[in-house]
Amino acid sequence: MIAAQLSRPGNPVRTMARVGALLTPYFDKETPRALREIEMEDWAVALADFPYWAIERAAKWWKSADNPQRRKRPLEGDIAERCRIEMRAVRAARVRARSGWAGTEAPEDRERCSPEAAARAMPGRS
């Protein structure tokens, strides 16, 4: 249920406002308004399936010191790719939920692995 809520696509108006804020610092070569509108439609399509929180995190990441390309103006595919990275934990939770493993088993209830069995399972490590 939580994974579904975290995956809900963001409000398109809010998403486009975020994209506008992301692109504002980058040089604008005085692109005609009609072309800018088409460009924003491309952004809207590329980000339509992502939740706002992932778009927000992707935009902040793009501008951060963690991104060596931050001085370049991003394309919609750049931010969509980063949104997929931000969504990894949600996808993992969905897979885990579908597999039926809830992770509720207490560590002391699990069967212990002997050092010999561990050595056989992970050869080359000691």
Coordinates of N, CA and C in Angstrom, one line a residue:
M1 N 0.8 -1.2 0.0 CA 0.0 0.0 0.0 C 0.9 1.3 0.0
I2 N 1.9 1.3 0.8 CA 2.8 2.4 0.9 C 3.6 2.6 -0.5
A3 N 4.0 1.5 -1.1 CA 4.7 1.5 -2.3 C 3.8 2.1 -3.4
A4 N 2.5 1.8 -3.4 CA 1.5 2.4 -4.3 C 1.4 3.9 -4.1
Q5 N 1.4 4.3 -2.9 CA 1.3 5.8 -2.6 C 2.5 6.5 -3.0
L6 N 3.7 5.9 -2.8 CA 4.9 6.5 -3.2 C 5.2 6.5 -4.7
S7 N 4.4 5.7 -5.4 CA 4.5 5.6 -6.9 C 3.5 6.4 -7.6
R8 N 2.6 7.0 -6.9 CA 1.5 7.8 -7.6 C 2.1 9.0 -8.4
P9 N 1.8 9.1 -9.7 CA 2.3 10.2 -10.5 C 2.0 11.6 -9.9
G10 N 2.9 12.5 -10.0 CA 2.8 13.8 -9.5 C 1.8 14.6 -10.2
N11 N 1.4 15.7 -9.6 CA 0.5 16.7 -10.3 C 1.2 17.3 -11.4
P12 N 0.7 17.3 -12.6 CA 1.4 17.8 -13.8 C 1.8 19.3 -13.7
V13 N 0.9 20.1 -13.1 CA 1.2 21.6 -12.9 C 2.4 21.7 -12.0
R14 N 2.4 21.0 -10.9 CA 3.5 21.1 -9.9 C 4.8 20.6 -10.6
T15 N 4.7 19.5 -11.3 CA 5.8 18.9 -12.0 C 6.5 19.9 -13.0
M16 N 5.6 20.6 -13.8 CA 6.2 21.5 -14.7 C 6.7 22.8 -14.0
A17 N 6.2 23.2 -12.9 CA 6.8 24.3 -12.1 C 8.2 23.9 -11.7
R18 N 8.3 22.6 -11.2 CA 9.6 22.1 -10.8 C 10.6 22.1 -11.9
V19 N 10.2 21.7 -13.1 CA 11.0 21.6 -14.3 C 11.5 23.1 -14.6
G20 N 10.5 24.0 -14.6 CA 10.8 25.4 -14.9 C 11.9 25.9 -13.9
A21 N 11.7 25.6 -12.6 CA 12.7 26.0 -11.6 C 14.1 25.4 -11.9
L22 N 14.1 24.1 -12.3 CA 15.3 23.4 -12.6 C 16.1 24.1 -13.8
L23 N 15.3 24.5 -14.8 CA 15.9 25.0 -16.0 C 16.3 26.5 -15.9
T24 N 15.7 27.2 -15.0 CA 15.9 28.7 -14.9 C 17.3 29.1 -14.9
P25 N 18.2 28.5 -14.1 CA 19.6 29.0 -14.0 C 20.4 28.9 -15.3
Y26 N 19.9 28.0 -16.2 CA 20.7 27.7 -17.4 C 20.5 28.8 -18.5
F27 N 21.5 29.0 -19.3 CA 21.4 30.0 -20.3 C 20.2 29.7 -21.3
D28 N 19.4 30.7 -21.6 CA 18.3 30.6 -22.5 C 18.7 31.4 -23.8
K29 N 18.8 30.8 -24.9 CA 19.1 31.5 -26.1 C 18.0 32.2 -26.7
E30 N 17.0 32.7 -25.9 CA 15.8 33.4 -26.4 C 15.0 32.5 -27.4
T31 N 14.8 31.3 -27.0 CA 14.0 30.4 -27.8 C 12.6 30.9 -27.9
P32 N 12.0 30.9 -29.1 CA 10.6 31.3 -29.2 C 9.7 30.6 -28.3
R33 N 8.7 31.3 -27.9 CA 7.7 30.7 -26.9 C 7.1 29.4 -27.5
A34 N 6.7 29.3 -28.7 CA 6.1 28.1 -29.3 C 7.0 26.9 -29.2
L35 N 8.3 27.1 -29.4 CA 9.2 26.0 -29.3 C 9.4 25.6 -27.8
R36 N 9.4 26.6 -26.9 CA 9.5 26.4 -25.5 C 8.3 25.5 -25.0
E37 N 7.2 25.8 -25.5 CA 6.0 25.0 -25.2 C 6.1 23.6 -25.6
I38 N 6.6 23.4 -26.8 CA 6.8 22.0 -27.3 C 7.8 21.3 -26.4
E39 N 8.9 22.0 -26.1 CA 9.9 21.4 -25.2 C 9.3 21.0 -23.8
M40 N 8.4 21.9 -23.3 CA 7.8 21.6 -22.0 C 6.8 20.4 -22.1
E41 N 6.2 20.2 -23.3 CA 5.3 19.1 -23.5 C 6.2 17.8 -23.5
D42 N 7.4 17.8 -24.1 CA 8.3 16.7 -24.0 C 8.7 16.4 -22.6
W43 N 8.9 17.4 -21.8 CA 9.2 17.2 -20.4 C 8.0 16.5 -19.7
A44 N 6.8 17.0 -19.9 CA 5.6 16.5 -19.3 C 5.5 15.0 -19.6
V45 N 5.7 14.6 -20.8 CA 5.5 13.2 -21.2 C 6.6 12.4 -20.5
A46 N 7.8 12.9 -20.5 CA 8.9 12.1 -20.0 C 8.8 11.9 -18.5
L47 N 8.1 12.8 -17.8 CA 8.1 12.7 -16.3 C 6.7 12.3 -15.8
A48 N 5.7 12.1 -16.7 CA 4.3 11.9 -16.3 C 4.1 10.7 -15.4
D49 N 4.9 9.7 -15.4 CA 4.7 8.5 -14.6 C 5.4 8.6 -13.3
F50 N 6.2 9.6 -13.0 CA 6.9 9.7 -11.8 C 6.2 10.5 -10.7
P51 N 6.4 10.1 -9.5 CA 5.9 10.9 -8.4 C 6.7 12.2 -8.2
Y52 N 6.0 13.2 -7.6 CA 6.7 14.5 -7.5 C 7.9 14.3 -6.6
W53 N 7.9 13.5 -5.6 CA 9.0 13.5 -4.7 C 10.3 13.0 -5.5
A54 N 10.1 12.1 -6.4 CA 11.2 11.5 -7.2 C 11.8 12.6 -8.1
I55 N 10.9 13.4 -8.7 CA 11.2 14.5 -9.6 C 12.0 15.5 -8.8
E56 N 11.5 15.9 -7.6 CA 12.2 16.8 -6.8 C 13.6 16.4 -6.4
R57 N 13.7 15.2 -6.0 CA 15.0 14.6 -5.7 C 16.0 14.6 -6.9
A58 N 15.4 14.2 -8.0 CA 16.2 14.2 -9.2 C 16.7 15.6 -9.6
A59 N 15.9 16.6 -9.5 CA 16.2 17.9 -9.8 C 17.3 18.5 -8.9
K60 N 17.1 18.2 -7.6 CA 18.1 18.6 -6.6 C 19.4 17.9 -6.8
W61 N 19.4 16.6 -7.2 CA 20.6 15.9 -7.4 C 21.3 16.5 -8.7
W62 N 20.6 16.9 -9.7 CA 21.2 17.4 -10.9 C 22.0 18.6 -10.6
K63 N 21.5 19.5 -9.7 CA 22.2 20.7 -9.4 C 23.2 20.6 -8.3
S64 N 23.3 19.4 -7.7 CA 24.2 19.2 -6.6 C 25.7 18.9 -7.1
A65 N 26.6 19.0 -6.1 CA 28.0 18.7 -6.3 C 28.2 17.2 -6.7
D66 N 27.2 16.4 -6.4 CA 27.3 15.0 -6.7 C 27.2 14.7 -8.2
N67 N 26.7 15.6 -9.0 CA 26.6 15.4 -10.4 C 27.6 16.2 -11.1
P68 N 28.6 15.5 -11.8 CA 29.7 16.2 -12.5 C 29.2 17.0 -13.7
Q69 N 28.0 16.8 -14.2 CA 27.4 17.5 -15.3 C 26.5 18.6 -14.9
R70 N 26.4 19.0 -13.7 CA 25.5 20.0 -13.2 C 25.5 21.3 -13.9
R71 N 26.6 21.6 -14.5 CA 26.7 22.9 -15.2 C 26.1 22.9 -16.6
K72 N 25.7 21.7 -17.0 CA 25.1 21.6 -18.3 C 23.5 21.6 -18.1
R73 N 22.8 22.1 -19.0 CA 21.4 22.1 -19.0 C 20.9 20.7 -19.2
P74 N 20.1 20.2 -18.2 CA 19.6 18.8 -18.4 C 18.5 18.6 -19.5
L75 N 18.5 17.5 -20.1 CA 17.4 17.1 -20.9 C 16.4 16.3 -20.1
E76 N 15.2 16.1 -20.7 CA 14.2 15.4 -19.9 C 14.6 14.0 -19.6
G77 N 15.3 13.4 -20.5 CA 15.8 12.0 -20.3 C 16.8 11.9 -19.2
D78 N 17.6 12.9 -18.9 CA 18.5 12.9 -17.8 C 17.8 12.9 -16.5
I79 N 16.7 13.7 -16.4 CA 16.0 13.7 -15.1 C 15.1 12.4 -15.0
A80 N 14.5 11.9 -16.1 CA 13.8 10.7 -16.0 C 14.7 9.5 -15.6
E81 N 15.9 9.5 -16.1 CA 16.8 8.4 -15.7 C 17.1 8.5 -14.2
R82 N 17.3 9.7 -13.7 CA 17.6 9.9 -12.2 C 16.3 9.6 -11.4
C83 N 15.1 9.8 -11.9 CA 13.9 9.5 -11.2 C 13.8 7.9 -11.1
R84 N 14.2 7.2 -12.1 CA 14.3 5.7 -12.0 C 15.2 5.3 -10.9
I85 N 16.3 6.0 -10.8 CA 17.3 5.6 -9.7 C 16.6 5.9 -8.3
E86 N 16.0 7.1 -8.2 CA 15.3 7.4 -7.0 C 14.2 6.5 -6.6
M87 N 13.6 5.8 -7.6 CA 12.5 4.9 -7.4 C 12.9 3.5 -7.1
R88 N 14.2 3.2 -7.1 CA 14.7 1.8 -6.8 C 14.2 1.2 -5.5
A89 N 14.2 2.0 -4.5 CA 13.7 1.4 -3.2 C 12.2 1.0 -3.3
V90 N 11.4 1.8 -3.9 CA 10.0 1.5 -4.1 C 9.8 0.3 -4.9
R91 N 10.6 0.1 -6.0 CA 10.5 -1.1 -6.8 C 10.9 -2.3 -6.0
A92 N 11.9 -2.2 -5.2 CA 12.4 -3.3 -4.4 C 11.3 -3.7 -3.4
A93 N 10.6 -2.7 -2.8 CA 9.6 -3.0 -1.8 C 8.4 -3.7 -2.5
R94 N 8.1 -3.4 -3.8 CA 7.0 -4.1 -4.5 C 7.4 -5.5 -4.8
V95 N 8.7 -5.7 -5.2 CA 9.1 -7.1 -5.5 C 9.1 -7.9 -4.2
R96 N 9.5 -7.3 -3.2 CA 9.5 -8.0 -1.9 C 8.1 -8.4 -1.4
A97 N 7.2 -7.4 -1.6 CA 5.8 -7.7 -1.2 C 5.2 -8.8 -2.1
R98 N 5.5 -8.8 -3.4 CA 5.0 -9.8 -4.3 C 5.5 -11.2 -4.0
S99 N 6.7 -11.2 -3.5 CA 7.4 -12.5 -3.2 C 6.8 -13.1 -1.9
G100 N 6.1 -12.3 -1.2 CA 5.5 -12.9 0.1 C 6.4 -12.8 1.3
W101 N 7.6 -12.3 1.1 CA 8.6 -12.1 2.2 C 8.4 -10.7 2.8
A102 N 8.0 -10.7 4.0 CA 7.7 -9.4 4.7 C 8.9 -9.0 5.5
G103 N 9.9 -9.9 5.7 CA 11.0 -9.5 6.6 C 10.7 -9.4 8.0
T104 N 9.6 -10.1 8.4 CA 9.2 -10.0 9.8 C 9.8 -11.0 10.7
E105 N 10.5 -11.9 10.1 CA 11.2 -13.0 10.9 C 12.3 -12.4 11.7
A106 N 12.3 -12.6 13.0 CA 13.3 -12.1 13.9 C 14.6 -12.8 13.7
P107 N 15.7 -12.1 13.7 CA 17.0 -12.7 13.5 C 17.3 -13.9 14.3
E108 N 16.9 -13.9 15.6 CA 17.1 -15.1 16.4 C 16.3 -16.3 16.0
D109 N 15.2 -16.1 15.2 CA 14.4 -17.2 14.7 C 15.0 -17.9 13.5
R110 N 15.9 -17.2 12.9 CA 16.5 -17.8 11.6 C 17.5 -18.9 12.0
E111 N 17.7 -19.8 11.0 CA 18.6 -20.8 11.2 C 20.0 -20.3 11.1
R112 N 20.9 -20.6 12.0 CA 22.3 -20.1 12.0 C 23.1 -20.9 10.9
C113 N 24.1 -20.2 10.4 CA 25.0 -20.8 9.4 C 26.3 -21.0 10.1
S114 N 26.8 -22.2 9.9 CA 28.1 -22.5 10.6 C 29.2 -21.8 9.7
P115 N 30.4 -21.6 10.4 CA 31.5 -21.0 9.6 C 31.9 -21.9 8.4
E116 N 31.8 -23.2 8.6 CA 32.2 -24.1 7.5 C 31.2 -23.9 6.3
A117 N 29.9 -23.9 6.6 CA 28.9 -23.7 5.6 C 29.1 -22.3 4.9
A118 N 29.4 -21.3 5.6 CA 29.7 -20.0 5.1 C 30.9 -20.0 4.2
A119 N 31.9 -20.7 4.6 CA 33.1 -20.8 3.7 C 32.8 -21.6 2.4
R120 N 32.0 -22.6 2.5 CA 31.6 -23.3 1.3 C 30.8 -22.4 0.3
A121 N 29.9 -21.6 0.9 CA 29.0 -20.7 0.1 C 29.8 -19.6 -0.5
M122 N 30.8 -19.1 0.1 CA 31.6 -18.0 -0.4 C 33.0 -18.3 -0.5
P123 N 33.4 -19.2 -1.5 CA 34.8 -19.5 -1.6 C 35.7 -18.3 -1.9
G124 N 36.9 -18.4 -1.4 CA 37.8 -17.3 -1.6 C 37.8 -16.3 -0.6
R125 N 36.9 -16.3 0.4 CA 36.8 -15.4 1.4 C 37.2 -16.1 2.7
S126 N 38.0 -15.4 3.5 CA 38.3 -16.0 4.8 C 38.4 -14.9 5.9

